[in-house]
Amino acid sequence: MKFIAQGVSYLFHPLLVPLYGLFFIFNSASVFSLIPFSTQVYCYFVTFVAMLLMPLLGMIVFKKMGFISSYDLSVKQERVYPALVAIFFCICRFLPDWKTALY
């Protein structure tokens, strides 16, 4: 049972949820399914880099610099740094979209 629970935990990890969201948006029977495939691949790539790869690299950097003691972040004060990095990269990911949406 613990194996199944851990598998579900990995499958629905918060870093993967934006990619799942894009998948469901692009494969739904809506206007978003009409977006060209090359644009969809670009959206997947940018989302992967900004919301998965960069926060993971940030964790490695924090570990090397000594800001965090382990990757499981068992100390409450250490959880602030990765959260700030994730928020920063989320803003960097969606900021260009907000600028173009205003015009």
CSV table of N, CA, C and O in Angstrom, one decimal:
chain,number,residue,atom,x,y,z
A,1,MET,N,0.8,-1.2,0.0
A,1,MET,CA,0.0,0.0,0.0
A,1,MET,C,0.9,1.3,0.0
A,1,MET,O,0.5,2.2,-0.6
A,2,LYS,N,2.0,1.2,0.7
A,2,LYS,CA,2.9,2.3,0.8
A,2,LYS,C,3.5,2.6,-0.6
A,2,LYS,O,3.7,3.8,-1.0
A,3,PHE,N,3.8,1.6,-1.4
A,3,PHE,CA,4.3,1.7,-2.7
A,3,PHE,C,3.3,2.4,-3.6
A,3,PHE,O,3.7,3.3,-4.4
A,4,ILE,N,2.0,2.1,-3.5
A,4,ILE,CA,1.0,2.8,-4.3
A,4,ILE,C,0.9,4.2,-3.9
A,4,ILE,O,0.8,5.1,-4.8
A,5,ALA,N,0.9,4.5,-2.7
A,5,ALA,CA,0.7,5.9,-2.2
A,5,ALA,C,1.9,6.7,-2.6
A,5,ALA,O,1.8,7.9,-3.0
A,6,GLN,N,3.1,6.1,-2.6
A,6,GLN,CA,4.3,6.9,-3.0
A,6,GLN,C,4.3,7.1,-4.6
A,6,GLN,O,4.6,8.1,-5.0
A,7,GLY,N,3.8,6.1,-5.3
A,7,GLY,CA,3.6,6.3,-6.7
A,7,GLY,C,2.6,7.4,-7.1
A,7,GLY,O,2.9,8.2,-8.0
A,8,VAL,N,1.5,7.4,-6.4
A,8,VAL,CA,0.5,8.5,-6.6
A,8,VAL,C,1.1,9.8,-6.2
A,8,VAL,O,0.9,10.9,-6.9
A,9,SER,N,1.9,9.9,-5.2
A,9,SER,CA,2.6,11.1,-4.8
A,9,SER,C,3.5,11.6,-5.8
A,9,SER,O,3.6,12.8,-6.1
A,10,TYR,N,4.3,10.7,-6.4
A,10,TYR,CA,5.2,11.1,-7.5
A,10,TYR,C,4.5,11.6,-8.7
A,10,TYR,O,4.8,12.5,-9.4
A,11,LEU,N,3.4,10.9,-9.1
A,11,LEU,CA,2.6,11.1,-10.3
A,11,LEU,C,2.0,12.5,-10.2
A,11,LEU,O,1.9,13.2,-11.2
A,12,PHE,N,1.5,12.9,-9.0
A,12,PHE,CA,0.8,14.2,-8.9
A,12,PHE,C,1.7,15.2,-8.1
A,12,PHE,O,1.1,16.0,-7.4
A,13,HIS,N,3.0,15.1,-8.4
A,13,HIS,CA,3.9,16.1,-7.7
A,13,HIS,C,3.5,17.5,-8.2
A,13,HIS,O,3.2,17.7,-9.4
A,14,PRO,N,3.6,18.5,-7.4
A,14,PRO,CA,3.2,19.9,-7.8
A,14,PRO,C,4.0,20.5,-8.9
A,14,PRO,O,3.5,21.3,-9.7
A,15,LEU,N,5.2,20.0,-9.1
A,15,LEU,CA,6.0,20.5,-10.2
A,15,LEU,C,5.5,19.9,-11.6
A,15,LEU,O,5.8,20.5,-12.6
A,16,LEU,N,4.8,18.8,-11.6
A,16,LEU,CA,4.3,18.2,-12.8
A,16,LEU,C,2.9,18.7,-13.2
A,16,LEU,O,2.5,18.6,-14.3
A,17,VAL,N,2.2,19.3,-12.2
A,17,VAL,CA,0.8,19.7,-12.5
A,17,VAL,C,0.6,20.7,-13.6
A,17,VAL,O,-0.3,20.5,-14.4
A,18,PRO,N,1.5,21.7,-13.8
A,18,PRO,CA,1.3,22.6,-14.9
A,18,PRO,C,1.4,21.9,-16.3
A,18,PRO,O,0.7,22.2,-17.2
A,19,LEU,N,2.3,20.9,-16.4
A,19,LEU,CA,2.3,20.1,-17.6
A,19,LEU,C,1.1,19.3,-17.9
A,19,LEU,O,0.6,19.2,-19.0
A,20,TYR,N,0.5,18.7,-16.8
A,20,TYR,CA,-0.8,18.0,-16.9
A,20,TYR,C,-1.9,19.0,-17.4
A,20,TYR,O,-2.7,18.6,-18.2
A,21,GLY,N,-1.9,20.2,-16.8
A,21,GLY,CA,-2.9,21.2,-17.2
A,21,GLY,C,-2.8,21.5,-18.6
A,21,GLY,O,-3.8,21.6,-19.3
A,22,LEU,N,-1.6,21.7,-19.1
A,22,LEU,CA,-1.4,22.0,-20.6
A,22,LEU,C,-1.9,20.8,-21.4
A,22,LEU,O,-2.5,21.0,-22.4
A,23,PHE,N,-1.6,19.6,-21.0
A,23,PHE,CA,-2.0,18.4,-21.7
A,23,PHE,C,-3.6,18.4,-21.8
A,23,PHE,O,-4.1,18.2,-22.9
A,24,PHE,N,-4.2,18.6,-20.7
A,24,PHE,CA,-5.7,18.6,-20.7
A,24,PHE,C,-6.3,19.7,-21.5
A,24,PHE,O,-7.3,19.6,-22.2
A,25,ILE,N,-5.7,20.9,-21.5
A,25,ILE,CA,-6.2,22.1,-22.2
A,25,ILE,C,-6.0,21.8,-23.7
A,25,ILE,O,-7.0,22.0,-24.5
A,26,PHE,N,-4.9,21.3,-24.1
A,26,PHE,CA,-4.6,21.1,-25.6
A,26,PHE,C,-5.4,19.9,-26.1
A,26,PHE,O,-5.6,19.8,-27.3
A,27,ASN,N,-5.8,19.0,-25.3
A,27,ASN,CA,-6.5,17.8,-25.8
A,27,ASN,C,-7.9,17.8,-25.4
A,27,ASN,O,-8.6,16.8,-25.6
A,28,SER,N,-8.5,18.9,-25.0
A,28,SER,CA,-9.9,19.0,-24.8
A,28,SER,C,-10.6,19.4,-26.1
A,28,SER,O,-10.0,19.9,-27.0
A,29,ALA,N,-11.9,19.2,-26.1
A,29,ALA,CA,-12.7,19.6,-27.3
A,29,ALA,C,-13.1,21.0,-27.2
A,29,ALA,O,-14.2,21.4,-27.0
A,30,SER,N,-12.1,21.9,-27.2
A,30,SER,CA,-12.3,23.3,-27.1
A,30,SER,C,-11.5,24.0,-28.2
A,30,SER,O,-10.8,23.4,-29.0
A,31,VAL,N,-11.5,25.3,-28.2
A,31,VAL,CA,-10.8,26.1,-29.1
A,31,VAL,C,-9.3,25.9,-28.9
A,31,VAL,O,-8.5,26.1,-29.9
A,32,PHE,N,-8.8,25.5,-27.8
A,32,PHE,CA,-7.4,25.3,-27.5
A,32,PHE,C,-6.8,24.1,-28.3
A,32,PHE,O,-5.6,24.0,-28.5
A,33,SER,N,-7.7,23.2,-28.6
A,33,SER,CA,-7.2,22.0,-29.4
A,33,SER,C,-6.9,22.4,-30.8
A,33,SER,O,-6.3,21.6,-31.5
A,34,LEU,N,-7.3,23.6,-31.3
A,34,LEU,CA,-7.0,24.1,-32.6
A,34,LEU,C,-5.6,24.8,-32.7
A,34,LEU,O,-5.2,25.2,-33.8
A,35,ILE,N,-5.0,25.0,-31.6
A,35,ILE,CA,-3.6,25.6,-31.6
A,35,ILE,C,-2.7,24.7,-32.4
A,35,ILE,O,-2.7,23.5,-32.2
A,36,PRO,N,-1.9,25.2,-33.2
A,36,PRO,CA,-0.9,24.4,-34.0
A,36,PRO,C,0.0,23.6,-33.1
A,36,PRO,O,0.4,24.0,-32.0
A,37,PHE,N,0.4,22.4,-33.6
A,37,PHE,CA,1.2,21.5,-32.8
A,37,PHE,C,2.5,22.1,-32.4
A,37,PHE,O,3.0,21.9,-31.3
A,38,SER,N,3.2,22.9,-33.3
A,38,SER,CA,4.4,23.5,-33.0
A,38,SER,C,4.3,24.5,-31.9
A,38,SER,O,5.2,24.6,-31.0
A,39,THR,N,3.2,25.2,-31.8
A,39,THR,CA,3.0,26.1,-30.7
A,39,THR,C,2.7,25.4,-29.4
A,39,THR,O,3.2,25.8,-28.3
A,40,GLN,N,2.0,24.3,-29.5
A,40,GLN,CA,1.8,23.4,-28.3
A,40,GLN,C,3.2,22.9,-27.8
A,40,GLN,O,3.4,22.9,-26.5
A,41,VAL,N,4.0,22.5,-28.7
A,41,VAL,CA,5.3,22.0,-28.2
A,41,VAL,C,6.1,23.1,-27.6
A,41,VAL,O,6.8,22.9,-26.6
A,42,TYR,N,6.1,24.3,-28.1
A,42,TYR,CA,6.7,25.4,-27.5
A,42,TYR,C,6.2,25.7,-26.1
A,42,TYR,O,7.0,25.9,-25.2
A,43,CYS,N,4.9,25.7,-26.0
A,43,CYS,CA,4.3,25.9,-24.6
A,43,CYS,C,4.7,24.8,-23.6
A,43,CYS,O,5.1,25.1,-22.5
A,44,TYR,N,4.8,23.6,-24.1
A,44,TYR,CA,5.3,22.5,-23.2
A,44,TYR,C,6.7,22.7,-22.8
A,44,TYR,O,7.1,22.6,-21.7
A,45,PHE,N,7.5,23.1,-23.8
A,45,PHE,CA,9.0,23.3,-23.5
A,45,PHE,C,9.2,24.5,-22.5
A,45,PHE,O,9.9,24.3,-21.6
A,46,VAL,N,8.5,25.6,-22.8
A,46,VAL,CA,8.7,26.8,-21.9
A,46,VAL,C,8.2,26.4,-20.5
A,46,VAL,O,8.8,26.8,-19.5
A,47,THR,N,7.1,25.8,-20.4
A,47,THR,CA,6.5,25.4,-19.1
A,47,THR,C,7.4,24.4,-18.4
A,47,THR,O,7.7,24.5,-17.2
A,48,PHE,N,8.0,23.4,-19.1
A,48,PHE,CA,8.9,22.5,-18.5
A,48,PHE,C,10.1,23.2,-18.0
A,48,PHE,O,10.5,22.9,-16.8
A,49,VAL,N,10.7,24.1,-18.7
A,49,VAL,CA,11.9,24.7,-18.3
A,49,VAL,C,11.6,25.6,-17.1
A,49,VAL,O,12.3,25.6,-16.1
A,50,ALA,N,10.6,26.5,-17.2
A,50,ALA,CA,10.4,27.5,-16.2
A,50,ALA,C,9.7,26.9,-14.9
A,50,ALA,O,10.0,27.5,-13.9
A,51,MET,N,9.0,25.9,-15.0
A,51,MET,CA,8.2,25.4,-13.9
A,51,MET,C,8.7,24.1,-13.3
A,51,MET,O,8.2,23.6,-12.3
A,52,LEU,N,9.6,23.4,-14.0
A,52,LEU,CA,10.1,22.1,-13.5
A,52,LEU,C,11.6,22.1,-13.4
A,52,LEU,O,12.2,21.9,-12.4
A,53,LEU,N,12.3,22.4,-14.5
A,53,LEU,CA,13.7,22.3,-14.6
A,53,LEU,C,14.4,23.4,-13.7
A,53,LEU,O,15.3,23.0,-13.0
A,54,MET,N,14.0,24.6,-13.9
A,54,MET,CA,14.7,25.7,-13.1
A,54,MET,C,14.5,25.5,-11.6
A,54,MET,O,15.4,25.7,-10.8
A,55,PRO,N,13.3,25.2,-11.1
A,55,PRO,CA,13.2,25.0,-9.6
A,55,PRO,C,14.0,23.8,-9.2
A,55,PRO,O,14.6,23.9,-8.1
A,56,LEU,N,14.1,22.8,-10.0
A,56,LEU,CA,14.9,21.6,-9.6
A,56,LEU,C,16.4,22.0,-9.5
A,56,LEU,O,17.1,21.6,-8.6
A,57,LEU,N,16.8,22.8,-10.5
A,57,LEU,CA,18.2,23.3,-10.5
A,57,LEU,C,18.4,24.2,-9.3
A,57,LEU,O,19.5,24.2,-8.7
A,58,GLY,N,17.4,25.0,-9.0
A,58,GLY,CA,17.5,25.8,-7.8
A,58,GLY,C,17.7,25.0,-6.5
A,58,GLY,O,18.5,25.4,-5.7
A,59,MET,N,17.1,23.9,-6.4
A,59,MET,CA,17.2,23.0,-5.3
A,59,MET,C,18.7,22.5,-5.2
A,59,MET,O,19.3,22.5,-4.1
A,60,ILE,N,19.3,22.2,-6.3
A,60,ILE,CA,20.6,21.7,-6.3
A,60,ILE,C,21.6,22.8,-5.9
A,60,ILE,O,22.5,22.6,-5.1
A,61,VAL,N,21.4,24.0,-6.4
A,61,VAL,CA,22.2,25.1,-6.0
A,61,VAL,C,22.0,25.4,-4.5
A,61,VAL,O,23.0,25.7,-3.8
A,62,PHE,N,20.8,25.4,-4.0
A,62,PHE,CA,20.6,25.7,-2.6
A,62,PHE,C,21.3,24.6,-1.7
A,62,PHE,O,21.8,24.9,-0.7
A,63,LYS,N,21.3,23.4,-2.2
A,63,LYS,CA,22.0,22.3,-1.4
A,63,LYS,C,23.5,22.6,-1.4
A,63,LYS,O,24.1,22.4,-0.4
A,64,LYS,N,24.1,22.9,-2.6
A,64,LYS,CA,25.5,23.2,-2.7
A,64,LYS,C,25.9,24.4,-1.9
A,64,LYS,O,27.0,24.4,-1.3
A,65,MET,N,25.1,25.4,-1.8
A,65,MET,CA,25.4,26.6,-1.1
A,65,MET,C,25.1,26.5,0.4
A,65,MET,O,25.5,27.4,1.2
A,66,GLY,N,24.4,25.5,0.8
A,66,GLY,CA,24.2,25.3,2.2
A,66,GLY,C,22.9,25.9,2.7
A,66,GLY,O,22.7,25.9,4.0
A,67,PHE,N,22.0,26.4,1.9
A,67,PHE,CA,20.8,27.0,2.3
A,67,PHE,C,19.8,25.9,2.8
A,67,PHE,O,19.0,26.2,3.7
A,68,ILE,N,19.9,24.7,2.2
A,68,ILE,CA,19.1,23.6,2.7
A,68,ILE,C,20.0,22.4,3.0
A,68,ILE,O,21.1,22.3,2.5
A,69,SER,N,19.6,21.6,4.0
A,69,SER,CA,20.4,20.5,4.4
A,69,SER,C,20.1,19.2,3.7
A,69,SER,O,20.9,18.3,3.6
A,70,SER,N,18.8,19.0,3.2
A,70,SER,CA,18.4,17.9,2.5
A,70,SER,C,17.3,18.2,1.5
A,70,SER,O,16.7,19.2,1.6
A,71,TYR,N,17.2,17.4,0.5
A,71,TYR,CA,16.2,17.6,-0.5
A,71,TYR,C,14.7,17.5,-0.1
A,71,TYR,O,13.8,17.9,-0.7
A,72,ASP,N,14.5,16.7,1.0
A,72,ASP,CA,13.1,16.5,1.5
A,72,ASP,C,12.6,17.7,2.3
A,72,ASP,O,11.5,17.7,2.7
A,73,LEU,N,13.5,18.7,2.6
A,73,LEU,CA,13.1,19.9,3.3
A,73,LEU,C,12.3,19.7,4.6
A,73,LEU,O,11.2,20.2,4.8
A,74,SER,N,12.9,18.9,5.5
A,74,SER,CA,12.3,18.6,6.7
A,74,SER,C,12.3,19.7,7.7
A,74,SER,O,11.4,19.8,8.6
A,75,VAL,N,13.2,20.7,7.6
A,75,VAL,CA,13.2,21.8,8.4
A,75,VAL,C,12.4,22.9,7.8
A,75,VAL,O,12.5,23.3,6.7
A,76,LYS,N,11.5,23.5,8.7
A,76,LYS,CA,10.4,24.4,8.2
A,76,LYS,C,11.1,25.7,7.6
A,76,LYS,O,10.6,26.2,6.5
A,77,GLN,N,12.1,26.2,8.2
A,77,GLN,CA,12.7,27.4,7.7
A,77,GLN,C,13.4,27.3,6.3
A,77,GLN,O,13.5,28.2,5.5
A,78,GLU,N,13.8,26.1,6.0
A,78,GLU,CA,14.4,25.8,4.7
A,78,GLU,C,13.4,25.8,3.5
A,78,GLU,O,13.8,25.9,2.4
A,79,ARG,N,12.2,25.7,3.8
A,79,ARG,CA,11.2,25.6,2.7
A,79,ARG,C,10.9,26.9,2.1
A,79,ARG,O,10.3,27.0,1.0
A,80,VAL,N,11.3,28.0,2.7
A,80,VAL,CA,11.1,29.3,2.1
A,80,VAL,C,11.8,29.5,0.8
A,80,VAL,O,11.3,30.1,-0.2
A,81,TYR,N,13.1,29.2,0.8
A,81,TYR,CA,13.9,29.4,-0.4
A,81,TYR,C,13.4,28.8,-1.7
A,81,TYR,O,13.2,29.4,-2.7
A,82,PRO,N,13.1,27.5,-1.7
A,82,PRO,CA,12.5,26.9,-2.9
A,82,PRO,C,11.2,27.4,-3.3
A,82,PRO,O,10.9,27.5,-4.5
A,83,ALA,N,10.4,27.8,-2.3
A,83,ALA,CA,9.1,28.4,-2.6
A,83,ALA,C,9.3,29.7,-3.3
A,83,ALA,O,8.6,30.0,-4.3
A,84,LEU,N,10.2,30.5,-2.9
A,84,LEU,CA,10.5,31.8,-3.5
A,84,LEU,C,11.0,31.6,-4.9
A,84,LEU,O,10.6,32.4,-5.9
A,85,VAL,N,11.8,30.6,-5.1
A,85,VAL,CA,12.3,30.3,-6.5
A,85,VAL,C,11.2,29.9,-7.4
A,85,VAL,O,11.1,30.3,-8.5
A,86,ALA,N,10.3,29.0,-6.9
A,86,ALA,CA,9.2,28.5,-7.7
A,86,ALA,C,8.3,29.7,-8.1
A,86,ALA,O,7.8,29.8,-9.2
A,87,ILE,N,8.0,30.6,-7.1
A,87,ILE,CA,7.2,31.8,-7.4
A,87,ILE,C,7.9,32.7,-8.4
A,87,ILE,O,7.2,33.1,-9.4
A,88,PHE,N,9.2,32.9,-8.3
A,88,PHE,CA,9.9,33.7,-9.3
A,88,PHE,C,9.8,33.1,-10.7
A,88,PHE,O,9.5,33.9,-11.6
A,89,PHE,N,10.1,31.8,-10.8
A,89,PHE,CA,10.0,31.3,-12.2
A,89,PHE,C,8.6,31.2,-12.7
A,89,PHE,O,8.4,31.2,-13.9
A,90,CYS,N,7.6,31.0,-11.8
A,90,CYS,CA,6.2,31.1,-12.3
A,90,CYS,C,5.9,32.5,-12.8
A,90,CYS,O,5.3,32.6,-13.9
A,91,ILE,N,6.4,33.5,-12.2
A,91,ILE,CA,6.1,34.9,-12.7
A,91,ILE,C,6.9,35.1,-14.0
A,91,ILE,O,6.3,35.6,-14.9
A,92,CYS,N,8.1,34.6,-14.0
A,92,CYS,CA,8.9,34.7,-15.3
A,92,CYS,C,8.2,33.9,-16.4
A,92,CYS,O,8.3,34.4,-17.6
A,93,ARG,N,7.6,32.8,-16.1
A,93,ARG,CA,6.9,32.1,-17.2
A,93,ARG,C,5.7,32.8,-17.7
A,93,ARG,O,5.4,32.8,-18.9
A,94,PHE,N,4.9,33.4,-16.8
A,94,PHE,CA,3.6,33.9,-17.2
A,94,PHE,C,3.6,35.4,-17.5
A,94,PHE,O,2.7,36.0,-18.0
A,95,LEU,N,4.7,36.1,-17.1
A,95,LEU,CA,4.8,37.6,-17.3
A,95,LEU,C,4.7,37.9,-18.8
A,95,LEU,O,4.0,38.9,-19.2
A,96,PRO,N,5.4,37.3,-19.7
A,96,PRO,CA,5.2,37.6,-21.2
A,96,PRO,C,3.8,37.4,-21.6
A,96,PRO,O,3.3,38.2,-22.5
A,97,ASP,N,3.1,36.4,-21.1
A,97,ASP,CA,1.7,36.2,-21.5
A,97,ASP,C,0.8,37.3,-21.1
A,97,ASP,O,-0.1,37.7,-21.7
A,98,TRP,N,1.1,37.8,-19.9
A,98,TRP,CA,0.3,38.9,-19.4
A,98,TRP,C,0.5,40.2,-20.2
A,98,TRP,O,-0.5,40.9,-20.5
A,99,LYS,N,1.7,40.5,-20.6
A,99,LYS,CA,2.0,41.6,-21.4
A,99,LYS,C,1.3,41.6,-22.8
A,99,LYS,O,0.7,42.6,-23.2
A,100,THR,N,1.3,40.4,-23.4
A,100,THR,CA,0.6,40.3,-24.7
A,100,THR,C,-0.9,40.3,-24.6
A,100,THR,O,-1.6,40.6,-25.5
A,101,ALA,N,-1.4,39.8,-23.4
A,101,ALA,CA,-2.8,39.7,-23.2
A,101,ALA,C,-3.5,41.1,-23.0
A,101,ALA,O,-4.6,41.3,-23.3
A,102,LEU,N,-2.7,42.1,-22.6
A,102,LEU,CA,-3.2,43.4,-22.4
A,102,LEU,C,-3.4,44.2,-23.7
A,102,LEU,O,-4.0,45.2,-23.7
A,103,TYR,N,-2.7,43.8,-24.8
A,103,TYR,CA,-2.8,44.5,-26.0
A,103,TYR,C,-3.9,44.0,-26.9
A,103,TYR,O,-4.4,43.0,-27.0
